[in-house]
CSV table of C-alpha atoms and ligand atoms in Angstrom, one decimal:
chain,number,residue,atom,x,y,z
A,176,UNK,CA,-7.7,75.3,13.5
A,177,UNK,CA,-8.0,78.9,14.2
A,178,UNK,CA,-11.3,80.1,15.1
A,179,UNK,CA,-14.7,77.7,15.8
A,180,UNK,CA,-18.3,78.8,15.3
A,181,UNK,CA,-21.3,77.4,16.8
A,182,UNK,CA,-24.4,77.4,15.3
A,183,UNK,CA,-27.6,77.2,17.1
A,184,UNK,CA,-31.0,77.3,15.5
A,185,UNK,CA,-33.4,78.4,17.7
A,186,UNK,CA,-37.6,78.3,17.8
A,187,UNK,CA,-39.3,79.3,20.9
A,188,UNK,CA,-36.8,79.2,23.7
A,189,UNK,CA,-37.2,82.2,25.5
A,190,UNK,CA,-36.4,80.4,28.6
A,191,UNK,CA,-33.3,78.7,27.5
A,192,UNK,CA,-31.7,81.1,25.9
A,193,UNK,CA,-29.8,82.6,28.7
A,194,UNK,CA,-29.0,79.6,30.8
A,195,UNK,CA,-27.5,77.9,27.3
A,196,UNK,CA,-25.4,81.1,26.8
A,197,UNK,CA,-23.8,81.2,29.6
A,198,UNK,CA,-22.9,77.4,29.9
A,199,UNK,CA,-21.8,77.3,26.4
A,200,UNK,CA,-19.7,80.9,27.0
A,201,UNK,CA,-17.5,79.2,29.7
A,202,UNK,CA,-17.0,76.3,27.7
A,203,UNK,CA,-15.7,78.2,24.6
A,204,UNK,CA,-13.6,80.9,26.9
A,205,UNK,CA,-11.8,77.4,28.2
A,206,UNK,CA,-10.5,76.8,24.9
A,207,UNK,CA,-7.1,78.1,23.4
A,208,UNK,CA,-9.5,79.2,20.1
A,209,UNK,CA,-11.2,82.6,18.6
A,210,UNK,CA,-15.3,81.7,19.1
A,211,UNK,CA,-18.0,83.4,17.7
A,212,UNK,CA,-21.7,82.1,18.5
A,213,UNK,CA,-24.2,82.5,15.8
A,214,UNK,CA,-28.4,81.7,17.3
A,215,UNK,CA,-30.6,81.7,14.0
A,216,UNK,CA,-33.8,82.3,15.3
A,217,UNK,CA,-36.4,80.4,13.4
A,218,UNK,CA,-39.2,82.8,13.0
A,219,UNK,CA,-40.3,82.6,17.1
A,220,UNK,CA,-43.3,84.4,18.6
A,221,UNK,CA,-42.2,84.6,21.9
A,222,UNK,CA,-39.7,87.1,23.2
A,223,UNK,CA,-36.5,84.7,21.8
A,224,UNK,CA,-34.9,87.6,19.6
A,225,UNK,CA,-35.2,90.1,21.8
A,226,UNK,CA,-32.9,88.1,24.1
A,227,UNK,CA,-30.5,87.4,21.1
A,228,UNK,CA,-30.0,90.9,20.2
A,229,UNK,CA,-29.2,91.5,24.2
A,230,UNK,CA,-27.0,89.1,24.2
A,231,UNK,CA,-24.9,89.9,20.8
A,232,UNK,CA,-25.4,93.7,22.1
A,233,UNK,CA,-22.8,93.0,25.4
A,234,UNK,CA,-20.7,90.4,23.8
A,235,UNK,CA,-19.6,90.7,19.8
A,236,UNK,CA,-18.7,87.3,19.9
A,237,UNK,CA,-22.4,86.7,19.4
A,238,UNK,CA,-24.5,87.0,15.7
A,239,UNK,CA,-28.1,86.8,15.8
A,240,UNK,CA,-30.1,86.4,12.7
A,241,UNK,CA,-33.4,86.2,12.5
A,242,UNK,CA,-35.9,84.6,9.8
A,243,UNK,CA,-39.3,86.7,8.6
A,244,UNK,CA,-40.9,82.8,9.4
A,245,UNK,CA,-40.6,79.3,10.6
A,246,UNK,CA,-38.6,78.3,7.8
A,247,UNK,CA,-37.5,74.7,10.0
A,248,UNK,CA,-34.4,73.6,11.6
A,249,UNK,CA,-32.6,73.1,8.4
A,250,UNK,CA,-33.0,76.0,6.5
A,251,UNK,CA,-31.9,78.0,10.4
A,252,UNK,CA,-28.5,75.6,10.3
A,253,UNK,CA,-27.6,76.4,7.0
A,254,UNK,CA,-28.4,80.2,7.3
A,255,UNK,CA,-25.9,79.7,10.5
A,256,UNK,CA,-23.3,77.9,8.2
A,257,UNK,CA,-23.7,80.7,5.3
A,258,UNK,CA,-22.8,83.2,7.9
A,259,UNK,CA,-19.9,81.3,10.0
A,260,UNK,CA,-16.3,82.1,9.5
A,261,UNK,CA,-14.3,79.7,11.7
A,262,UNK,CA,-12.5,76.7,10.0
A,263,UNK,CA,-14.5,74.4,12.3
A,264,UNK,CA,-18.4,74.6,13.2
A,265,UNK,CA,-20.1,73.4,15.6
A,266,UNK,CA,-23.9,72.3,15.9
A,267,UNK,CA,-26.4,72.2,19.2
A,268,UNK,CA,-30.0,72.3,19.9
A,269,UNK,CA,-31.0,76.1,21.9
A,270,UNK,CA,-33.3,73.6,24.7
A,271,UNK,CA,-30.2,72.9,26.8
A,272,UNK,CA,-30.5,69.1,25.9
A,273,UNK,CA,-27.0,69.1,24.4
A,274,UNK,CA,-24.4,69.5,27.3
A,275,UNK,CA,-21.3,72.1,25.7
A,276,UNK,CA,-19.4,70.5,28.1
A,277,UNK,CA,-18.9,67.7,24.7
A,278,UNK,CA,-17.6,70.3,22.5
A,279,UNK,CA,-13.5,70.1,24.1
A,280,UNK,CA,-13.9,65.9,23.0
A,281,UNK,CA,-15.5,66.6,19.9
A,282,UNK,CA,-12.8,68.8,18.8
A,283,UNK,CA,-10.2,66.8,19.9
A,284,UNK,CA,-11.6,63.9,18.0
A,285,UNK,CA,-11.7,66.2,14.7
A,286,UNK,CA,-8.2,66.8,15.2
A,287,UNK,CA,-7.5,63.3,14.9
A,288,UNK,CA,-8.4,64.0,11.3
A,289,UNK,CA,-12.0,63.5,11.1
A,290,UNK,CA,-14.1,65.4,8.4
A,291,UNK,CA,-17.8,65.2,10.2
A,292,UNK,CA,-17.6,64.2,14.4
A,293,UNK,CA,-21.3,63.4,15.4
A,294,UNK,CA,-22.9,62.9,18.7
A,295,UNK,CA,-24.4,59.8,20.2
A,296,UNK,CA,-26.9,60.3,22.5
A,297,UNK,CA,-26.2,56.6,23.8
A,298,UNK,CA,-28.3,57.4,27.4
A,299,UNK,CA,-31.0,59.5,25.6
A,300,UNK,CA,-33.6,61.7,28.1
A,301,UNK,CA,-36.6,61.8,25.7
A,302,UNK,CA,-40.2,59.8,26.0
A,303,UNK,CA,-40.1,56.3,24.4
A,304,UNK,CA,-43.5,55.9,22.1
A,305,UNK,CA,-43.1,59.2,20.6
A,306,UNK,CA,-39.2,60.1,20.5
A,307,UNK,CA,-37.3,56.8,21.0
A,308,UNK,CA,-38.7,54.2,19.5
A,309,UNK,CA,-39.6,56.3,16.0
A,310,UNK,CA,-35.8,57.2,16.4
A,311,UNK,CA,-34.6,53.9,16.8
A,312,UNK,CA,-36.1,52.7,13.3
A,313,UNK,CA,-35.3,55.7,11.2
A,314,UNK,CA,-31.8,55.1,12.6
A,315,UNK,CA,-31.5,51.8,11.3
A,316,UNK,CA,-33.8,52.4,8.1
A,317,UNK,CA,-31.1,55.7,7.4
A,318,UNK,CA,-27.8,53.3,8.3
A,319,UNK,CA,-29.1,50.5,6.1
A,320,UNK,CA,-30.4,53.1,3.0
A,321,UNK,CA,-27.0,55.3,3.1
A,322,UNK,CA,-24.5,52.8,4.1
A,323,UNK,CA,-23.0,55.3,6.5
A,324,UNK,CA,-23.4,53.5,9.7
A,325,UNK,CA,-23.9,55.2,12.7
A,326,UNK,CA,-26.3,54.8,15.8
A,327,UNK,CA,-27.9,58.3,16.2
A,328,UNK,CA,-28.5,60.5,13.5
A,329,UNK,CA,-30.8,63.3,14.9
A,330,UNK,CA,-28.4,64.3,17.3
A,331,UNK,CA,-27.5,68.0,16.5
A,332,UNK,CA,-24.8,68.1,18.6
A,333,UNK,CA,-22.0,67.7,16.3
A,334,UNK,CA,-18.6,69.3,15.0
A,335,UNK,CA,-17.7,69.7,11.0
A,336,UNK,CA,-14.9,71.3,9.1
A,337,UNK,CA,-16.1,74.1,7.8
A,338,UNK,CA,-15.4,73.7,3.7
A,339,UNK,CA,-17.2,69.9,4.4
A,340,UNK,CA,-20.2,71.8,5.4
A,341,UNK,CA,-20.3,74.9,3.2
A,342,UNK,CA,-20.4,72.4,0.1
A,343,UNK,CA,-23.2,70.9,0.6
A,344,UNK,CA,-26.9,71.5,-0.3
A,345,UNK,CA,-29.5,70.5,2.2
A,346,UNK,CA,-33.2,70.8,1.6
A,347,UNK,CA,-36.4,69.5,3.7
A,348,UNK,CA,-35.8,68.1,7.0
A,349,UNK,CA,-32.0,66.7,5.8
A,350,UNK,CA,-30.4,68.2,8.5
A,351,UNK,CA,-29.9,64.8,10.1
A,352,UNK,CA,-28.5,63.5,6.6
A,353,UNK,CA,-25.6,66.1,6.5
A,354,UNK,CA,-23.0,63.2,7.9
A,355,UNK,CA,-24.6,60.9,4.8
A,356,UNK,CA,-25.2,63.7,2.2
A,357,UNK,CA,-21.2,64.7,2.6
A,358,UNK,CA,-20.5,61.2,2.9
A,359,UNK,CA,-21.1,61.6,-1.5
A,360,UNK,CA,-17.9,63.8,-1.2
A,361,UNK,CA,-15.7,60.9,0.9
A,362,UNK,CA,-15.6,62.2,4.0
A,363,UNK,CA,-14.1,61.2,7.3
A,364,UNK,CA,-17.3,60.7,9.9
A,365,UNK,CA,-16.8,59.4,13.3
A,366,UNK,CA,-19.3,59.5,16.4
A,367,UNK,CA,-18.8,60.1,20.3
A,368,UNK,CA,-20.7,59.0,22.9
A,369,UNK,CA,-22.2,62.4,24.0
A,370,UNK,CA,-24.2,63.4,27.3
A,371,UNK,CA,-28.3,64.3,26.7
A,372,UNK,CA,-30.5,66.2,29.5
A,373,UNK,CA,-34.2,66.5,29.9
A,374,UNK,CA,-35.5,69.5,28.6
A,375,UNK,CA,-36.2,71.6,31.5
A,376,UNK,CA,-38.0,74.4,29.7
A,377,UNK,CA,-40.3,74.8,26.6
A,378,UNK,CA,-41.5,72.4,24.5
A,379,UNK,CA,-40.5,70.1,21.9
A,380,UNK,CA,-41.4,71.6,18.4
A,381,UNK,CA,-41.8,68.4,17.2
A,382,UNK,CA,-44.3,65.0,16.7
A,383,UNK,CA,-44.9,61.7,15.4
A,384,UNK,CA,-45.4,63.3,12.2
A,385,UNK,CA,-41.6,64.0,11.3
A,386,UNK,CA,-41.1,60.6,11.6
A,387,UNK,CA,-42.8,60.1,8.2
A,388,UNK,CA,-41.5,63.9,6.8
A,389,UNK,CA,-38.2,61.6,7.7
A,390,UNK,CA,-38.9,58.6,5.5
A,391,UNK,CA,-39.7,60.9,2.2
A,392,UNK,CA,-36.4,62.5,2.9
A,393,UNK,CA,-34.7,59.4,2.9
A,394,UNK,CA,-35.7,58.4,-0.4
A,395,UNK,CA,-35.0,61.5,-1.9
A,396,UNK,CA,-31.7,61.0,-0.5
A,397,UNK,CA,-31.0,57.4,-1.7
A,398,UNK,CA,-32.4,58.5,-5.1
A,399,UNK,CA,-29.6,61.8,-4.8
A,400,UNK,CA,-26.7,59.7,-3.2
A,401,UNK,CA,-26.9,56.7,-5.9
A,402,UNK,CA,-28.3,57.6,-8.9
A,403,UNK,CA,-28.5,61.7,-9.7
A,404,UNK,CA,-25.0,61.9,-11.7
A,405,UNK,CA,-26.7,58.6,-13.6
A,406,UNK,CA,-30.4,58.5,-13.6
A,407,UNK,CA,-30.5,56.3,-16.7
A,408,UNK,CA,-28.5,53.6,-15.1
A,409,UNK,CA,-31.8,53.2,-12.4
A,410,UNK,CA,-35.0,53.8,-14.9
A,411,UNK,CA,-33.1,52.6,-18.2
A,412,UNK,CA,-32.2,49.2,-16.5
A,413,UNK,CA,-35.9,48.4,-15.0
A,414,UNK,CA,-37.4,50.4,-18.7
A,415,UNK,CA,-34.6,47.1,-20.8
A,416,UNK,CA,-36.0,44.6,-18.4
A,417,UNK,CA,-39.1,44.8,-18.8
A,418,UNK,CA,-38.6,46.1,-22.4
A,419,UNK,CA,-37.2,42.5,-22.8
A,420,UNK,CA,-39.8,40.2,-21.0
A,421,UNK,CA,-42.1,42.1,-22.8
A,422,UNK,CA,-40.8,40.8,-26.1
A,423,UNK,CA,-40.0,36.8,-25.1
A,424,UNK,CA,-43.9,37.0,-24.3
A,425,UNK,CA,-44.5,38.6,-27.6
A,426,UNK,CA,-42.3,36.2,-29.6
A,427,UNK,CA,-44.6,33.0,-27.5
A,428,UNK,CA,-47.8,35.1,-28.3
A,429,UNK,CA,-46.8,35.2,-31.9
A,430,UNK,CA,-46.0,31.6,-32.2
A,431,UNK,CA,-49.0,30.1,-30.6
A,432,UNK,CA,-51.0,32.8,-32.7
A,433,UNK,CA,-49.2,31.4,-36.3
A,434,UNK,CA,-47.9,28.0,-35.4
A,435,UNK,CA,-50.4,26.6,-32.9
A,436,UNK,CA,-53.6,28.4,-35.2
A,437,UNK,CA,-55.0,29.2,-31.7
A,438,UNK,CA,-57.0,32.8,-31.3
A,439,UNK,CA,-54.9,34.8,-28.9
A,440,UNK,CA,-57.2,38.2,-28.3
A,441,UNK,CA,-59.0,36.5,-25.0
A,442,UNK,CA,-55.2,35.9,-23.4
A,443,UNK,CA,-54.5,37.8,-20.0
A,444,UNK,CA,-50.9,37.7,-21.3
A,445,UNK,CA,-51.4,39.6,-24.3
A,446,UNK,CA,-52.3,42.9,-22.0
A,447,UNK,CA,-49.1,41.9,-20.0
A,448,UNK,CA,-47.3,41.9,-23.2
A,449,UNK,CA,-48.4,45.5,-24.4
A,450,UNK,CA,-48.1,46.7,-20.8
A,451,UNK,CA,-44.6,45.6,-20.2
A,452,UNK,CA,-43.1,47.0,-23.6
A,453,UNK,CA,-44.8,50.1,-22.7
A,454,UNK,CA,-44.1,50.9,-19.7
A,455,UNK,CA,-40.1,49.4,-21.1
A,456,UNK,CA,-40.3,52.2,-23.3
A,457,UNK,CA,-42.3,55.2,-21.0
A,458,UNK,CA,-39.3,54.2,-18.0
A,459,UNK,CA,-36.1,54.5,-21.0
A,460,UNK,CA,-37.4,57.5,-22.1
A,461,UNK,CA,-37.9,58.9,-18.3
A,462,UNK,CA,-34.4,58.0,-17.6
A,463,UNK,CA,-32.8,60.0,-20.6
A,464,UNK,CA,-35.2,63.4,-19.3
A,465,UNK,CA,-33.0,62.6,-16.1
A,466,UNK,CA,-29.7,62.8,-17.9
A,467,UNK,CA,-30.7,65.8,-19.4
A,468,UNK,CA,-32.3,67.5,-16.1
A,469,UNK,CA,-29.5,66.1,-14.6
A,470,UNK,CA,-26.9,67.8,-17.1
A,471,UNK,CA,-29.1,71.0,-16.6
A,472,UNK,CA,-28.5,70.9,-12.7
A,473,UNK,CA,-24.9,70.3,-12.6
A,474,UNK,CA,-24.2,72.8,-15.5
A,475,UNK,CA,-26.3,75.6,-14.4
A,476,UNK,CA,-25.4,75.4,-10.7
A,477,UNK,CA,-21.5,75.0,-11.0
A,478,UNK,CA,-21.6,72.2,-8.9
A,479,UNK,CA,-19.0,69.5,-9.8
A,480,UNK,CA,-19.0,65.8,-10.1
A,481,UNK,CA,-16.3,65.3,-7.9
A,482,UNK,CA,-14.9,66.7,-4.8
A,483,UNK,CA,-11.0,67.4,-4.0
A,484,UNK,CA,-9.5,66.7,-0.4
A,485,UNK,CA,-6.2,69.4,-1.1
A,486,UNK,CA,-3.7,70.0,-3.8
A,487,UNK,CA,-0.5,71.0,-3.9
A,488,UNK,CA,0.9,74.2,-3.6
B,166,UDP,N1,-36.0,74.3,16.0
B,166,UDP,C1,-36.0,75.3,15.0
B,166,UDP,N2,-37.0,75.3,14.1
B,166,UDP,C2,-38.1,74.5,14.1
B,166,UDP,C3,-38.1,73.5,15.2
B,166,UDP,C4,-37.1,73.4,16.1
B,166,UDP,O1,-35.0,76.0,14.9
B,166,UDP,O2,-39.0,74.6,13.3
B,166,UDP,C5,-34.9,74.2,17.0
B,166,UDP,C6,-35.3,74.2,18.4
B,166,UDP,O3,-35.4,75.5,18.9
B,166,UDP,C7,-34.2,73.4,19.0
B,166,UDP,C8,-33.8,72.4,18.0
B,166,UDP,O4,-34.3,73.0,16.7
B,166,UDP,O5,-33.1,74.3,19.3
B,166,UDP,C9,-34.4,71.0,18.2
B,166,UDP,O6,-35.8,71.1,18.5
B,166,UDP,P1,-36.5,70.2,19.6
B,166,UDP,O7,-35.7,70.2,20.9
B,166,UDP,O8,-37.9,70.6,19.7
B,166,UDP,O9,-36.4,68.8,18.9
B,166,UDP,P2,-36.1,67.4,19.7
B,166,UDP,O10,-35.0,67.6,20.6
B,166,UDP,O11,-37.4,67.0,20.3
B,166,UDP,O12,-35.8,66.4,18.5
B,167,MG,MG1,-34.7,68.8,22.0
């Protein structure tokens, strides 16, 4: 490990901007490493970028970048990992809830030769109805759907190795999914009990809404993290099931039609019969567009089916 970058996606924090700088400065001068600090500012309207550029003006350890609009705190982290050169990278919130005081124990647990070390906000200092509790189910919704199980995903606060996070492709709101989304490539994620303050200025950019923007995600992701080298396996095994239960009531149609001699045209089972080998067919047919969309996207972006840890020399 030679250099660390932290990357801080900012939106309306005129107020916080400063205090968090210097807090996070003293931390990072503490440590035996090279630092840069890159603030991604997220399309504000207040006077947020004009306090970055002061900032990266005195000290050249600070890059500000900032987007025409609100593009979301996803698209601002992975500008921030586009444009960071240390080996490891770190990830905080701008509204001073995350304390940089975590960062020395985050990196020390990377060293222990973690890929992805994520924060817990185990004694968190938000409002229950609309923070907490929505939390507290997409957490367990997100452990039980990805099968990477740990107890607080939206925490930003979190350290990566650099090539684990310039891999990946994050789209939406899958910021939070990072851990699971890299967990495809067989990474090494652990999680740290981490300290979480009260915002003390601004406001949350954030409602109930994300909650459900959350859930979507979630299913894209499940859909991604299972089935997208594959997408026959999922729609050609429901398409041959009900491909085949269309047919047994088919074959018992036909026989009471030619054996039993009894009129069949009034039977609620007959439009099951039609509607199951349809739809058998429409869902075989739909997976084999996803092999060949699938083909297309691996082919035309480079990206490979399978990720290597190292080699030797
Ligand atoms: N943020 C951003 N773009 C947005 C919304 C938020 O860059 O569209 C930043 C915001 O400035 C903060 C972080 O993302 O640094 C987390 O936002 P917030 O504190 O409002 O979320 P919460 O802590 O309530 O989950
Ligand atoms: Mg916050």
């Amino acid at each position: 490990m030679e250099k660390i970058s932290v990357v801080i996606p900012v939106y309306e924090e005129e107020e916080n901007l400063l205090p968090l700088y210097k807090e996070l400065k003293e931390v990072l001068n503490s440590l035996p490493w090279d630092h840069e600090i890159i603030l991604v500012d997220d399309g504000s309207r207040d006077n947020s970028w004009n306090i970055i550029k002061e900032i990266s003006s005195k000290d050249p350890a600070v890059k500000g970048i900032r987007f025409r609009r609100n593009f979301g705190q996803t698209a601002a982290l992975v500008a921030g990992f586009d444009e960071a050169t240390g080996d490891v990278i770190i990830t905080m919130d701008a509204d001073r809830q995350n304390d940089p005081k975590d960062i020395p124990r985050l990196l020390e647990k990377l060293q222990e030769g973690y890929d992805i070390v994520s924060g817990w906000r185990k004694n968190r200092k938000d409002p229950f109805l609309t923070r907490k509790l929505p939390s507290a189910i997409a957490n367990w919704l997100i452990s039980w759907v990805t099968g990477l199980h740990l107890h607080d995903y939206g925490c930003t606060l979190k350290a990566y190795r650099a090539d684990v996070v310039k891999n990946i492709q994050l789209y939406g709101q899958m910021h939070r999914f990072i851990p699971a989304v890299a967990s495809i490539y067989g990474v090494e994620v652990a999680e740290l009990v981490v300290n979480h303050r009260p915002r003390v200025a601004g406001r949350s950019k954030y409602g109930l809404s994300r909650t459900f923007k959350v859930l979507l995600d979630l299913i894209a992701l499940k859909f991604l993290l299972s089935y997208s080298t594959r997408p026959l396996h999922i729609f050609g095994g429901v398409g041959l099931l009900s491909l085949f239960l269309g047919f047994i009531s088919g074959i018992y149609l036909t026989y009471v039609k030619y054996a039993k001699r009894q009129p069949i045209g009034n039977r609620p089972l007959l439009s099951l019969t039609v509607l199951l080998i349809l739809a058998g067919v429409q869902l075989i047919v739909l997976g084999l567009l996803g092999e060949l969309l699938t083909r297309t996207y691996h082919e035309s972006s480079g990206k490979k089916i399978y990720a290597i840890r190292e080699k030797t020399p």
